[in-house]
Coordinates of C-alpha atoms in Angstrom, one line a residue:
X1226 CA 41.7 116.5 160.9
X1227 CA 43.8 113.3 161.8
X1228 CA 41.3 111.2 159.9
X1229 CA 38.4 111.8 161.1
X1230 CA 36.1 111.8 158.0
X1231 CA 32.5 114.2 158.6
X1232 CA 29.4 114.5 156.3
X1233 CA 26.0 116.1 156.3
X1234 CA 23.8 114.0 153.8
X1235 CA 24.2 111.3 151.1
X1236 CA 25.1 113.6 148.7
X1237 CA 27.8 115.4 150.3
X1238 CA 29.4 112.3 151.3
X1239 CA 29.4 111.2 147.3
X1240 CA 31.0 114.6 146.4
X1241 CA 33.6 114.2 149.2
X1242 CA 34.4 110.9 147.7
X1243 CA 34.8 112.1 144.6
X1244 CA 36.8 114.7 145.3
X1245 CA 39.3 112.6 147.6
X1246 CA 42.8 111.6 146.1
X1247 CA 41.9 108.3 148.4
X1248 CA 38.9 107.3 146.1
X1249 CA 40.9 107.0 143.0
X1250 CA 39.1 109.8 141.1
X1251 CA 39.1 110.7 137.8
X1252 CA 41.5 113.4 138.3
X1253 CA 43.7 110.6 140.1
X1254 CA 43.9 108.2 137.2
X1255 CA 44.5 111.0 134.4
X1256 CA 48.0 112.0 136.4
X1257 CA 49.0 108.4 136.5
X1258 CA 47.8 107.5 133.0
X1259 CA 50.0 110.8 131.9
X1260 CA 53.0 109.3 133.4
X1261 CA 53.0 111.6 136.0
X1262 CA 53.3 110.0 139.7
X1263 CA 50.7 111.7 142.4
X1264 CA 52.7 111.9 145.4
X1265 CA 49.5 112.4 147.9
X1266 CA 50.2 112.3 151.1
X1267 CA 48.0 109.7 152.9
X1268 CA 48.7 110.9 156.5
X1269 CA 45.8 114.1 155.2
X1270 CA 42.4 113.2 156.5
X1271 CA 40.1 113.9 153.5
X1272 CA 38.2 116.8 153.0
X1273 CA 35.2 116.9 154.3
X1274 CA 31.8 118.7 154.7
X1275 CA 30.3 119.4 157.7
X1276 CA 26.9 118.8 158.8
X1277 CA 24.2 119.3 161.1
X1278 CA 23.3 117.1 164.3
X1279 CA 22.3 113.3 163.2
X1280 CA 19.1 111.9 164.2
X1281 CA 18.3 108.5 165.3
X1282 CA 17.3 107.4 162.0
X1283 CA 19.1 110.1 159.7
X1284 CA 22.3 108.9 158.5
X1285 CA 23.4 112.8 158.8
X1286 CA 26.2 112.0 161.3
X1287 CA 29.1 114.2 162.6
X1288 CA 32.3 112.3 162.8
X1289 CA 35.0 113.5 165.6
X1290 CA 38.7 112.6 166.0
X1291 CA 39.1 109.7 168.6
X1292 CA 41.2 112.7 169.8
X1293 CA 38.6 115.0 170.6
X1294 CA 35.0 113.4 170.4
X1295 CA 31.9 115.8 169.2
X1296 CA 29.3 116.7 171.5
X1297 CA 25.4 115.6 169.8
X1298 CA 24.1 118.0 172.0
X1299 CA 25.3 121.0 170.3
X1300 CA 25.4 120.7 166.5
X1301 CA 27.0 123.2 164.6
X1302 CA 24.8 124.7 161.6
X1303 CA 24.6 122.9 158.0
X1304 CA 26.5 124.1 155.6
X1305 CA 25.9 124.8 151.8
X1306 CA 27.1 121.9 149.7
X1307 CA 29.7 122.3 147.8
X1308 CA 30.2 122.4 143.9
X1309 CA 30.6 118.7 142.3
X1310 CA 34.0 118.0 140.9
X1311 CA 35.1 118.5 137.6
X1312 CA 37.1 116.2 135.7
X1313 CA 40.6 117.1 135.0
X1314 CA 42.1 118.4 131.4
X1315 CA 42.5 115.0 129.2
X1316 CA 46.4 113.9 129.3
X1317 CA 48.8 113.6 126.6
X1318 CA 50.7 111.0 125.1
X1319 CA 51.8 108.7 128.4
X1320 CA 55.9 109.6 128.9
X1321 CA 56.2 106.9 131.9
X1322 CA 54.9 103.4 132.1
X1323 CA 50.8 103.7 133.0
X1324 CA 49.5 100.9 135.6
X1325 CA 47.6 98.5 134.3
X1326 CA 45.7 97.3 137.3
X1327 CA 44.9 98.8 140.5
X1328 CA 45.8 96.8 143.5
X1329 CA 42.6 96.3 145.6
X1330 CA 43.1 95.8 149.4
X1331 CA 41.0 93.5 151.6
X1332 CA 40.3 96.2 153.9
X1333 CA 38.6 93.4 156.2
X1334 CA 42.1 91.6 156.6
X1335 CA 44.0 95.0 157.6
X1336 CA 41.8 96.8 159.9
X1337 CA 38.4 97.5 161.8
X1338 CA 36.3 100.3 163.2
X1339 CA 35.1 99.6 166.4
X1340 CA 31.6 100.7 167.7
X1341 CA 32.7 104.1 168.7
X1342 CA 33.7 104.8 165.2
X1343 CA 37.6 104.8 165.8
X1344 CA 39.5 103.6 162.8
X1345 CA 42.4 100.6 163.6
X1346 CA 45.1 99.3 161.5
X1347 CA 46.0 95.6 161.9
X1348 CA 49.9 95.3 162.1
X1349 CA 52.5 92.6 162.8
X1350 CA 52.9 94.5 166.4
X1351 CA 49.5 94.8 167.0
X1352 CA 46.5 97.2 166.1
X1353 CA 47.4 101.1 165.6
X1354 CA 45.0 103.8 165.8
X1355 CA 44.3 105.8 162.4
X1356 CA 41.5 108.2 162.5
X1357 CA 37.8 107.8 163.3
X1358 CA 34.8 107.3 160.9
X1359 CA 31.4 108.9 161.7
X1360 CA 30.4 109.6 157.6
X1361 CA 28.2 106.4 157.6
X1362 CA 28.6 102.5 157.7
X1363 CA 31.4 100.4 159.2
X1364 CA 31.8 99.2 155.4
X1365 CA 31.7 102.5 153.7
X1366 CA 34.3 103.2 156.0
X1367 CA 36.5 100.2 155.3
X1368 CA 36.4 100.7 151.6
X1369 CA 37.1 104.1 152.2
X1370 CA 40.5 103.5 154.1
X1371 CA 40.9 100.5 151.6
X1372 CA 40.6 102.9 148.5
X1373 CA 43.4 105.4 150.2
X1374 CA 45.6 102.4 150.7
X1375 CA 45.0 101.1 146.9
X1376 CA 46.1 104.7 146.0
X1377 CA 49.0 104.4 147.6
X1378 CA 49.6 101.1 146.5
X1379 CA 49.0 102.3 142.9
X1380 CA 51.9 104.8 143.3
X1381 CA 54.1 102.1 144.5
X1382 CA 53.4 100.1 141.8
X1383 CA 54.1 103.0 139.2
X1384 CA 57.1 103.6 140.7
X1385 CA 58.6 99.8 140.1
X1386 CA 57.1 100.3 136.8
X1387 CA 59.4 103.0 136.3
X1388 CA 62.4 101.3 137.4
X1389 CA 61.5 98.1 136.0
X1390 CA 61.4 100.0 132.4
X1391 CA 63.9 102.2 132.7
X1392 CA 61.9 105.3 132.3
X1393 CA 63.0 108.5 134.1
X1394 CA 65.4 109.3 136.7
X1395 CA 65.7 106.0 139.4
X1396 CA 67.1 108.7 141.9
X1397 CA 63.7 110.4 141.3
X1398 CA 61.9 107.3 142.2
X1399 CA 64.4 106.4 145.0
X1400 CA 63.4 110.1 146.7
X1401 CA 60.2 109.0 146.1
X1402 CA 60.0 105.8 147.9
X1403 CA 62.0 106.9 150.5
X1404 CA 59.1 110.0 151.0
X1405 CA 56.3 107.3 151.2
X1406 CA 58.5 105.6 153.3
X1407 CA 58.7 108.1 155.6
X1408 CA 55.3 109.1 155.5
X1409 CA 54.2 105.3 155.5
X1410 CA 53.7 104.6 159.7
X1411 CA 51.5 107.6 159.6
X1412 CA 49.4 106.9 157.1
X1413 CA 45.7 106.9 157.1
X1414 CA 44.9 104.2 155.6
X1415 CA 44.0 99.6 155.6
X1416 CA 45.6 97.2 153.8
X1417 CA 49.0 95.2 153.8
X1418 CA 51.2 98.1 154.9
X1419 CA 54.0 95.9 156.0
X1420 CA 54.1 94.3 152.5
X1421 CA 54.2 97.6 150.8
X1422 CA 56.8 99.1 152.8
X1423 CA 59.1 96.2 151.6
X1424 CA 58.1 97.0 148.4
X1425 CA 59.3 100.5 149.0
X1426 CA 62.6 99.2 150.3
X1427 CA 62.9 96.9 147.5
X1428 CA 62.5 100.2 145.2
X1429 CA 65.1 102.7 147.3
X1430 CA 67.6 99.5 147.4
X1431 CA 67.7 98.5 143.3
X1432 CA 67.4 102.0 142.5
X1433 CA 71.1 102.4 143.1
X1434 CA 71.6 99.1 140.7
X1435 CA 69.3 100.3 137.5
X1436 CA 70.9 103.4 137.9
X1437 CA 74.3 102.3 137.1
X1438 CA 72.6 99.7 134.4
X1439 CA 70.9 102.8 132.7
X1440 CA 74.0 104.5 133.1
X1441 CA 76.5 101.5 132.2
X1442 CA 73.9 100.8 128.9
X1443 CA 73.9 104.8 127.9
X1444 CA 77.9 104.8 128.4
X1445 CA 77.5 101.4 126.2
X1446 CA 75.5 103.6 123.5
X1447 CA 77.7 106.3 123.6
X1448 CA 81.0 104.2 123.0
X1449 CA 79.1 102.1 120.3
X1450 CA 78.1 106.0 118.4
X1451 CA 81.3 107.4 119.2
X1452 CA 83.5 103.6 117.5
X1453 CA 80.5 104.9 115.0
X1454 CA 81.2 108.1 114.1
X1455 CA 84.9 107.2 114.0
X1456 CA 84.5 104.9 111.1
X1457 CA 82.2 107.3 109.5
X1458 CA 84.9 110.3 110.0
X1459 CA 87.9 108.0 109.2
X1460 CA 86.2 107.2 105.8
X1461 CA 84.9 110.9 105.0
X1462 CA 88.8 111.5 105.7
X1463 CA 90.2 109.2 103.3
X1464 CA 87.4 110.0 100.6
X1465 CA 88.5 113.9 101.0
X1466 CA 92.0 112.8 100.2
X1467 CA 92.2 110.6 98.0
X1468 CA 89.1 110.1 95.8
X1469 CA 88.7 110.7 92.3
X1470 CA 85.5 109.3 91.3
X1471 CA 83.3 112.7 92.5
X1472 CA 80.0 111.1 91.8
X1473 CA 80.0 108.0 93.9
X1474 CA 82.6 109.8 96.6
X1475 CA 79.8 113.3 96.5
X1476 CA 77.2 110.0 97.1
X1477 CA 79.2 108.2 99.6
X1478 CA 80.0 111.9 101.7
X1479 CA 76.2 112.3 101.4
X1480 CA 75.1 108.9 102.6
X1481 CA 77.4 109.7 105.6
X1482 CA 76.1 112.6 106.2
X1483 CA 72.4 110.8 106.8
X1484 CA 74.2 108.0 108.8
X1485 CA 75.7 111.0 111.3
X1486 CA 72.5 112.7 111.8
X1487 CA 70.4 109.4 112.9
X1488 CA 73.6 108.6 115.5
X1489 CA 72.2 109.8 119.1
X1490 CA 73.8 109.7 122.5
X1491 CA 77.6 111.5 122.1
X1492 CA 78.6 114.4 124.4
X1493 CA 79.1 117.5 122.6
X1494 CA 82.7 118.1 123.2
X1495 CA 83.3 114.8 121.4
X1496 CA 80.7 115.3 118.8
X1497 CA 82.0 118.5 117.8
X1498 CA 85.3 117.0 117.3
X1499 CA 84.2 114.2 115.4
X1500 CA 82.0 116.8 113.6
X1501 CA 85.1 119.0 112.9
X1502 CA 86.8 116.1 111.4
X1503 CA 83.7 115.2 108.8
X1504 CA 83.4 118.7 107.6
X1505 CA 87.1 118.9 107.1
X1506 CA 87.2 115.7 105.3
X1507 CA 84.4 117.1 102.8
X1508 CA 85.8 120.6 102.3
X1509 CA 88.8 119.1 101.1
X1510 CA 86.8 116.8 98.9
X1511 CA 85.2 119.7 97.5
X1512 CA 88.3 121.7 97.2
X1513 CA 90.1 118.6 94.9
X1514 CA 87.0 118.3 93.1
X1515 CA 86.5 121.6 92.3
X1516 CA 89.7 121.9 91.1
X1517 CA 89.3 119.3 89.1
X1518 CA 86.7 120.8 86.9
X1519 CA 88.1 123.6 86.6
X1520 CA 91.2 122.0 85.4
X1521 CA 88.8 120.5 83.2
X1522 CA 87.1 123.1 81.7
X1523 CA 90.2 125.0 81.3
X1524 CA 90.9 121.8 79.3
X1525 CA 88.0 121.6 77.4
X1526 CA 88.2 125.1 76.4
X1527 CA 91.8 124.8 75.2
X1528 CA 90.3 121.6 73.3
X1529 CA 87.7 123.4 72.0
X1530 CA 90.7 126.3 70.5
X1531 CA 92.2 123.1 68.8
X1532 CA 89.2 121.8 67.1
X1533 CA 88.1 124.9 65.7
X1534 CA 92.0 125.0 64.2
X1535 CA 91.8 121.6 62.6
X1536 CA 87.8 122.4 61.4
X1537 CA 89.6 125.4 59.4
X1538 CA 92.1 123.3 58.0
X1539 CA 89.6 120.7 57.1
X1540 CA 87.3 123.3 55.4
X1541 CA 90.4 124.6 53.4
X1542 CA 91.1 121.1 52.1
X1543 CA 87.5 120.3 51.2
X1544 CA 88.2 121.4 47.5
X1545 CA 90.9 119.7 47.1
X1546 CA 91.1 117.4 43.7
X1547 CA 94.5 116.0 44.9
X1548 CA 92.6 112.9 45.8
X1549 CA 95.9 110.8 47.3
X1550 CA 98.1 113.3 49.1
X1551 CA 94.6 115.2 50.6
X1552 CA 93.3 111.8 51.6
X1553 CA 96.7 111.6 53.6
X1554 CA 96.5 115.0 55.2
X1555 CA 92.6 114.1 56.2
X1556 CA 94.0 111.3 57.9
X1557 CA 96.6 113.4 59.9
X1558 CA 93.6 115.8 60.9
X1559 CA 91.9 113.1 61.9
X1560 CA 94.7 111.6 64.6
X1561 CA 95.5 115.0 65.7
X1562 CA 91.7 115.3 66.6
X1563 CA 91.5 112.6 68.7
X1564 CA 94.3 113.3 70.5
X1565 CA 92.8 117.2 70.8
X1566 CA 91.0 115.9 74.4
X1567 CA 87.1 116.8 74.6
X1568 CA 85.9 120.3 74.3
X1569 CA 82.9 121.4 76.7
X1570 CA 79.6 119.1 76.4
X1571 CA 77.6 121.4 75.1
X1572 CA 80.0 122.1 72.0
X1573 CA 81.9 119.3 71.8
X1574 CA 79.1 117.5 68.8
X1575 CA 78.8 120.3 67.1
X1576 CA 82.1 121.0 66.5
X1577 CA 82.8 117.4 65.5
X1578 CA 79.7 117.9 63.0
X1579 CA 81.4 120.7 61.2
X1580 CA 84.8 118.9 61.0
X1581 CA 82.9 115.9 59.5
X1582 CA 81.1 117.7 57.2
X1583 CA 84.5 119.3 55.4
X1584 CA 85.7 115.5 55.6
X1585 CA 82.2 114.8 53.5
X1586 CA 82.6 117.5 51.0
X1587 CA 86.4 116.2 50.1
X1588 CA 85.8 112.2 50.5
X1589 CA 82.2 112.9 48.5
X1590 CA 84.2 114.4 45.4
X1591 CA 86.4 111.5 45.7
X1592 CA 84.1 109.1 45.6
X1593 CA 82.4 110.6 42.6
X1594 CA 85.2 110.9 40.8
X1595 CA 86.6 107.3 41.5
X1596 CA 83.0 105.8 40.4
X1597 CA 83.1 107.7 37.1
X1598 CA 87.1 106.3 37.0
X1599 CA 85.4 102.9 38.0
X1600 CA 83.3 103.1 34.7
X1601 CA 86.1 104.0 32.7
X1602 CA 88.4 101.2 33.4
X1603 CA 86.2 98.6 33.6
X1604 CA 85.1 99.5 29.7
X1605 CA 89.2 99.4 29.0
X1606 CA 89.8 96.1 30.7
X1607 CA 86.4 94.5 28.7
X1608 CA 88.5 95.8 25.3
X1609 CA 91.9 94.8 26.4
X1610 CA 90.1 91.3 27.6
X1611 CA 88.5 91.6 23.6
X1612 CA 92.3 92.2 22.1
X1613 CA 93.9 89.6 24.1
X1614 CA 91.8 87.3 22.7
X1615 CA 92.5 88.0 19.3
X1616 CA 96.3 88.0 19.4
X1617 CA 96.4 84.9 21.6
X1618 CA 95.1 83.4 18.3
X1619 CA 96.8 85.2 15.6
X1620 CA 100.3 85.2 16.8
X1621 CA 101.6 82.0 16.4
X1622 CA 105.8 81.9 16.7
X1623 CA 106.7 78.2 15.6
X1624 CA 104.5 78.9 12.4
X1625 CA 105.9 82.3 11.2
X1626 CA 108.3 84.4 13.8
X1627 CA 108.3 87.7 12.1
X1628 CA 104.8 87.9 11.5
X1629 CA 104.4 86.9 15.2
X1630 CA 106.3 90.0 15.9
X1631 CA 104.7 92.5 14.0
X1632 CA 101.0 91.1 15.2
X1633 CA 102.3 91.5 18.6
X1634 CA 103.6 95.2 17.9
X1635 CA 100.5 96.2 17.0
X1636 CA 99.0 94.6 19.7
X1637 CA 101.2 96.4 22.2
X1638 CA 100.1 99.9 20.6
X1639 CA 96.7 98.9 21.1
X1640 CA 96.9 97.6 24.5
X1641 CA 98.5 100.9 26.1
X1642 CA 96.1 103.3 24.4
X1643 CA 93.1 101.5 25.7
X1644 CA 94.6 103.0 29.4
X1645 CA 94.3 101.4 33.3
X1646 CA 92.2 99.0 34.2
X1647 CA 89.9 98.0 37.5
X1648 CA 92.8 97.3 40.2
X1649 CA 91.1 93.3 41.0
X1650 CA 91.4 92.9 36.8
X1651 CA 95.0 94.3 36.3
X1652 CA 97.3 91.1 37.4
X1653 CA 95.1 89.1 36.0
X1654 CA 95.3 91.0 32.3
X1655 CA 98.9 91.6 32.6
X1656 CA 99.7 87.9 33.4
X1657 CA 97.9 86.7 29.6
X1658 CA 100.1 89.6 28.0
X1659 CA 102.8 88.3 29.6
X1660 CA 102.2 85.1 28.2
X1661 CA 101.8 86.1 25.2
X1662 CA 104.8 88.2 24.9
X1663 CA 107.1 85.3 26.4
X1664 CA 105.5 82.8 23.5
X1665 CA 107.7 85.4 21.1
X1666 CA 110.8 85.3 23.0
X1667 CA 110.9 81.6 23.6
X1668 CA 110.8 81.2 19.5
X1669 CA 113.2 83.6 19.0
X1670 CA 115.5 82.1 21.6
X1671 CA 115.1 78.7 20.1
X1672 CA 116.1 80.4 16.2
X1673 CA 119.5 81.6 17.7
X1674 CA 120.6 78.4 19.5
X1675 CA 120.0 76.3 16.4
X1676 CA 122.1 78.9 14.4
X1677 CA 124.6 79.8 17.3
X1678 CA 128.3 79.6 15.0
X1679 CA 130.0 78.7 18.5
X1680 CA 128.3 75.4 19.1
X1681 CA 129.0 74.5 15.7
X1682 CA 133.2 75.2 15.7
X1683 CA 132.8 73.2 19.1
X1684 CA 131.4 70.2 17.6
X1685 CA 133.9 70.4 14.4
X1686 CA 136.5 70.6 17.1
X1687 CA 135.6 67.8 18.9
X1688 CA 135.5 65.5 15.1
X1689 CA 139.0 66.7 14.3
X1690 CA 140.7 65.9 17.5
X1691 CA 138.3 62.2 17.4
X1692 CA 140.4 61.9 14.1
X1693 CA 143.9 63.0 15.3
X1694 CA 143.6 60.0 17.9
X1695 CA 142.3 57.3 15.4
X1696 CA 145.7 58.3 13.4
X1697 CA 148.0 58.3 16.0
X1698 CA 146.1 54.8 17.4
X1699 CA 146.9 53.2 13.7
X1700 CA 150.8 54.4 13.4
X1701 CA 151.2 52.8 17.0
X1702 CA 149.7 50.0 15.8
X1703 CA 151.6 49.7 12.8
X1704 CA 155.1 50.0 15.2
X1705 CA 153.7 47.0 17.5
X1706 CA 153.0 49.5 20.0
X1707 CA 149.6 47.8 20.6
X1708 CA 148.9 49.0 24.1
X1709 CA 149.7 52.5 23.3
X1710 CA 147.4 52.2 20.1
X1711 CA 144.3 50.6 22.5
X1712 CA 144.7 53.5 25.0
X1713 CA 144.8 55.9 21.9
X1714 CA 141.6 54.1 20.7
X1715 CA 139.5 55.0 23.7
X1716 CA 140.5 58.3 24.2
X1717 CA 139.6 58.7 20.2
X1718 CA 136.6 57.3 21.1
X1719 CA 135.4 59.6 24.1
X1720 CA 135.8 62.8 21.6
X1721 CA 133.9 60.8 18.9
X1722 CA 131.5 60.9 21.3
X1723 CA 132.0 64.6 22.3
X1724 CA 131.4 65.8 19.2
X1725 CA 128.5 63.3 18.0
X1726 CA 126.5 65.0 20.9
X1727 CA 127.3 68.2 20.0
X1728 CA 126.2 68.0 16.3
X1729 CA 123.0 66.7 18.1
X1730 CA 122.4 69.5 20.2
X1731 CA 122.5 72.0 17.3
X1732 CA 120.3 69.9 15.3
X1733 CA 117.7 69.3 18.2
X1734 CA 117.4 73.3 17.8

């Protein structure tokens, strides 16, 4: 209809603006608030409903075209009015950035409609014809071509939204712009339409720019999750080959695992192969450990075959009253145990239970046995402690020597028939019948120096040869040999002497 806007009555004219993308509807606002950008095409007159004839004072008006005026002389017939507009379905979760604010045009500033009803945009080159407006007042018609040109401007402004956030496709809003643009110099509508189309220039030139920005960051992203993933693969690699700790390697290859899955933004050939890697990297792991237990448990079962040997051994040695050589061979079970390696968990107490129960039975008896020994010896040592007493006073060597030999005799007797003694007693005993014994010797010793038939002939030897040299001193002397009989003197002298000391050692006996 080129613009030209019609209506029949008040109400019609409400529903036609309701139901007119230029009005900012309902409908309108849900699309945008959705994220979804309305591309309506402003050079569309708006729908309108016809009307009959006007009056002079009915504002029932038929509007023409300034391209083909409407003759008042022949009005068509009035039409039913049409059904009220429904709202649209409620939108989802916005996707795109939502405006904020609607930009409201001074339609005043932008345009006018003259007297005949003929609609003119106010450029930089001069007014420019835009439709015609018979539907009711010169300022119902302004805000009307106002509200079109708001619309528009609203999806200008979502469209540097988008490319200001980043959100969706920049080419998409390049094509976009450039459709407006194209469509802008025919557009029905007033307002700044020079300002907007820089606005859509401004949008079709830095589309090109955030394009390559979006694209430079995601290429950015995808470096930084592929550098990612290497480290991640590179240390599932190294775990696979060379780990031995299984529970905090199966941890580490899990916690991996989580990391991977939260990494976004690598191509799928290069995934893949990264993904290739990790899962060889864990089989392997899994392989080694695997192998591992059942190394192990081949292990523990050969353990398990060793234990039950020793516990049979053990069991046969239970009964055994050879306390010192069994205690030995206990102890040999014992080593060769520990060195048997661990049988499986779930047998590996009880078999130690039944070993260490055998090892009871024996070490039990032992220590029974040693206890009722205990008793025993610590009753002889109180009577040997008793006896020791009593000879340590009747034997007395310097007084008589062979009744200090027959008291210690029977002493003797006595003292090995009253048996062994508590081991922490026994040097102690021993020691004081020792003593006693040596007291004996000592006397005895003494009797046979003071009797020994040697030390006498050597002290009668040295008295004869004494005298030999006093005789041979006086016949020198009697010659006038004077200094033979003075050297013949001493020497006499020194074997006086000799044998003085000898008497004197037998005596001191």
């Amino acid at each position: 209809m080129n613009g030209t806007v019609l209506v029949g009555d008040r109400g019609a004219s409400d529903a036609q603006r309701g139901s007119t993308p230029a009005t900012g509807s309902r409908d309108a606002r849900h699309h945008r608030a959705a994220g979804h950008v309305q591309m309506t095409n402003p050079t569309e007159s708006a729908p309108a409903t016809e009307s009959s004839a006007p009056t002079g004072t009915s504002p029932d008006a038929e509007a023409t075209s300034a391209s083909q005026p409407t003759s008042q002389s022949a009005p068509p017939p009035s039409p039913k009015p049409g059904p009220r507009p429904k709202p649209g379905p409620r939108p989802g979760v916005a996707s795109e950035p939502v405006v904020t604010h609607l930009v409201t045009a001074d339609p005043h500033r932008f345009g006018r409609i003259d007297e005949s009803g003929v609609v003119w945009l106010k450029t930089d080159d001069g007014e420019r014809e835009i439709g015609s407006w018979q539907a009711g007042t010169v300022e119902e018609g302004l805000a009307h071509f106002g509200r079109r040109f708001d619309d528009l401007a609203t999806e200008v402004e979502i469209l540097e939204e988008r490319l200001t956030a980043r959100s969706g496709d920049p080419r998409k809003a390049q094509g976009a712009a450039k459709h407006l643009l194209d469509e802008l110099p025919n557009a029905h509508v007033i307002g700044d339409v020079a300002a907007l189309q820089r606005r859509l220039e401004a949008i079709v030139g830095s589309a090109d720019e955030v394009a390559e920005t979006i694209r430079a960051e995601r290429e950015k992203t995808r470096a930084d999750a592929v550098a990612r993933k290497e480290v991640l693969a590179t240390e599932a690699e190294q775990i696979g080959a060379d780990a031995t700790n299984w529970k905090s390697a199966g941890d580490r290859l899990r916690e991996i695992l989580d990391e991977w899955k939260s990494i976004k933004g690598v191509d799928r050939k290069t995934d893949d192969a990264l993904w290739k890697r990790y899962a060889k990297a864990r089989d392997a792991f899994n392989r080694r450990r695997g192998a591992h237990f059942a190394e192990l448990d081949r292990e523990r079962a050969g353990a398990k075959e060793r234990k039950e040997a020793l516990i049979a051994r053990a069991e046969e040695l239970s009964g055994s009253t050879d306390w010192g050589p069994t205690s030995a061979k206990f102890r040999e079970l014992l080593a060769e145990w520990k060195a048997s390696g661990r049988a499986p968990r779930d047998t590996d107490e009880a078999l130690w239970q039944r070993f260490k129960a055998a090892q009871d039975v024996f070490f039990g008896a032992r220590n029974a046995a040693s206890s009722e020994r205990d008793a025993e010896f610590s009753a002889n040592a109180t009577a040997k402690i008793a006896l020791l007493d009593a000879a340590e006073k009747a034997i007395d060597p310097a007084a008589d020597l062979d009744a200090a030999r027959r008291e210690f005799r029977s002493f003797r007797d006595q003292w090995d028939e009253l048996g062994k003694v508590p081991r922490d007693q026994m040097h102690s005993l021993e020691a004081r019948a020792r003593a006693l014994e040596k007291r004996i010797r000592d006397a005895e010793d003494a009797q046979w120096q003071r009797t020994d038939p040697e030390a006498l002939a050597r002290a009668a030897q040295f008295a004869d040869r004494a005298a030999q040299l006093e005789d041979q001193a006086r016949k020198a002397a009697e010659r006038g040999k004077d200094r033979d009989a003075a050297k013949l003197r001493d020497q006499a002298a020194q074997w006086r002497e000799w044998a003085d000391a000898a008497e004197n050692a037998v005596t001191d006996r």
